[in-house]
C-alpha positions as MATLAB code, in Angstrom:
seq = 'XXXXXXXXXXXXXXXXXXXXXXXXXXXXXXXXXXXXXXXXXXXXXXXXXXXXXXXXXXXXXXXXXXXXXXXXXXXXXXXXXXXXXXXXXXXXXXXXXXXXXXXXXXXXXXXXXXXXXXXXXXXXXXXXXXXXXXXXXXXXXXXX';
ca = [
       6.244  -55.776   75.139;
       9.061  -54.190   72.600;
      10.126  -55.195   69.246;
      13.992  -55.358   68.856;
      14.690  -55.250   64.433;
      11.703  -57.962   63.386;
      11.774  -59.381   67.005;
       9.600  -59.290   69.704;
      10.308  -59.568   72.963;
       7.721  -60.734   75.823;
       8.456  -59.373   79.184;
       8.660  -61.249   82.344;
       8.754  -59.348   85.577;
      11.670  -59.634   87.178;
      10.399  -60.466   90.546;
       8.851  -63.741   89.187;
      12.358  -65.322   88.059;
      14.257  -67.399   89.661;
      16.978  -67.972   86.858;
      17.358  -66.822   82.959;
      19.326  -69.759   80.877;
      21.078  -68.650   77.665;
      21.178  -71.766   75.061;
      23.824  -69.838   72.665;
      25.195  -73.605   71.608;
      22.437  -75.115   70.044;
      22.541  -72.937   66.369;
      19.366  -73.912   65.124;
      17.383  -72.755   68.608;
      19.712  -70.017   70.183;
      17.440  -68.441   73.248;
      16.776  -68.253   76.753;
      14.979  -70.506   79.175;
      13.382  -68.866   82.443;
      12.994  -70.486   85.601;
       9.801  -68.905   87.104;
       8.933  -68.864   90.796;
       5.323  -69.464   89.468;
       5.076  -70.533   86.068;
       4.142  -68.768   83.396;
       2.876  -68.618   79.390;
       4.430  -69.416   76.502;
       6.449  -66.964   75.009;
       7.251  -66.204   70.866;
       9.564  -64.513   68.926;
      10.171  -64.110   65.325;
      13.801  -62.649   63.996;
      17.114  -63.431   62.929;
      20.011  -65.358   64.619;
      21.642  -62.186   65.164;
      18.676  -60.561   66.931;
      18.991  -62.830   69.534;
      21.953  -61.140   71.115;
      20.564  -57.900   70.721;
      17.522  -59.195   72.566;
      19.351  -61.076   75.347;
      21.255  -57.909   75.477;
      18.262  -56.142   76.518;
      16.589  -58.230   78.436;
      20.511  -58.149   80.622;
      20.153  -54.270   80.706;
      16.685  -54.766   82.044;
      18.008  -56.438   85.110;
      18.926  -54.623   88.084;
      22.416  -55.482   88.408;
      22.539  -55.898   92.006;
      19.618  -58.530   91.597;
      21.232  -60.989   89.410;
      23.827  -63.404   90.030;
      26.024  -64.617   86.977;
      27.364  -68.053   85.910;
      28.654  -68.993   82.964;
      25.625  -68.676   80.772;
      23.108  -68.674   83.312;
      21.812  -65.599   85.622;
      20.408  -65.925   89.473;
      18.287  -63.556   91.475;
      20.728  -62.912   93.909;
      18.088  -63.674   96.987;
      16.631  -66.969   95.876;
      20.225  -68.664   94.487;
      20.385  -70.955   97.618;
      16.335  -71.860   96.541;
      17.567  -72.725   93.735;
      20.302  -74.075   94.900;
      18.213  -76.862   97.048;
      15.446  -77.527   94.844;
      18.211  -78.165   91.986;
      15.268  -80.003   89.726;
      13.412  -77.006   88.555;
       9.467  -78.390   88.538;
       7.402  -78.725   85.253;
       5.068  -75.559   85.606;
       8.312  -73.794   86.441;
       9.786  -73.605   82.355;
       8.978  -70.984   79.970;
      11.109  -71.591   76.780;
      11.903  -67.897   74.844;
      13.744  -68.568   71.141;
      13.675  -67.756   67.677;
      14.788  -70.910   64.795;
      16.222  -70.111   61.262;
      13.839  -66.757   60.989;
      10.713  -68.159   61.375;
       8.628  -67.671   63.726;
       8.779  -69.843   66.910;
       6.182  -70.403   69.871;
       7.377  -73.567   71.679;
       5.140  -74.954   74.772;
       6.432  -78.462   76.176;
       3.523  -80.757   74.885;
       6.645  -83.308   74.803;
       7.576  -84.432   78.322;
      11.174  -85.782   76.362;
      11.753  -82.075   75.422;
      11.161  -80.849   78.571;
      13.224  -83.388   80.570;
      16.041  -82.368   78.060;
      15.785  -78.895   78.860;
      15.208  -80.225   82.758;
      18.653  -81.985   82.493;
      20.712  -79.250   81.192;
      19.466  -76.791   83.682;
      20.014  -79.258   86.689;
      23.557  -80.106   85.668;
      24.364  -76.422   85.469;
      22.790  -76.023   89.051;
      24.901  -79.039   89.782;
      28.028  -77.716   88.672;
      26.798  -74.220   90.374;
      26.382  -75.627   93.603;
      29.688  -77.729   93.644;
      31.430  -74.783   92.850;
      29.776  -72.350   95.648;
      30.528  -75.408   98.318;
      33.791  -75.852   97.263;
      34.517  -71.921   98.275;
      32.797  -72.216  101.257;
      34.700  -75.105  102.430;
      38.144  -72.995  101.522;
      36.892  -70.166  103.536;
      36.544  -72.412  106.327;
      40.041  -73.650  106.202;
      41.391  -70.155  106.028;
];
């Protein structure tokens, strides 16, 4: 565990993600979801809006490089994208939610199915997008 300013930040290892999810649009809950091979605990941080960055930052120059994938506001392990890829609909024990709201301190666990299948929703669509994208290159690779 480190402490970034008044944050701090709960470390995952690396080899049990499948997918980090950066939620930079919703203001009042800016932070990251994980998709876990295995599931996982609930995570809390307590710090400013601005802290955020600084701690996605970090938890980017944590990575190895050559292990993560990047889309848009999402990042894949490199050797499980086409898992995640087929399952698309990441399972329940699978979420770990990581965010800070307004500078207070935040520990979210889904006790609300509705917040989870939110959260559920946005990641599939991005996987949906993710994978229409990857088969539309393969298919122009073929042609060529």
């Amino acid at each position: 565990m480190c402490t970034i300013g008044d944050s701090e930040l709960v470390q995952v290892p690396v080899d049990s993600i499948d997918a980090l999810l950066l939620r930079p649009h919703e203001a009042d809950e800016p932070g990251i979801l994980f998709l876990l091979k295995d599931g996982g605990t609930v995570l809390s941080v307590s710090g400013t809006d601005a802290e955020c960055d600084a701690m996605w930052a970090a938890i980017e120059a944590a990575l190895p490089n050559e292990d993560f994938v990047r889309y848009h506001s999402v990042m894949f392990r490199a050797e499980s994208l086409e898992t995640v890829e087929q399952r698309k609909t990441p399972q329940l024990g699978d979420c770990i939610y990581f965010g800070l709201r307004n500078r207070r301190e935040f520990t979210r666990s889904y006790d609300s199915l509705t917040e989870l299948r939110r959260d559920l929703e946005e990641v599939t669509e991005i996987l949906s997008v993710l994978q229409d994208i990857r088969a539309s290159t393969r298919a122009s690779e073929t042609k060529q």
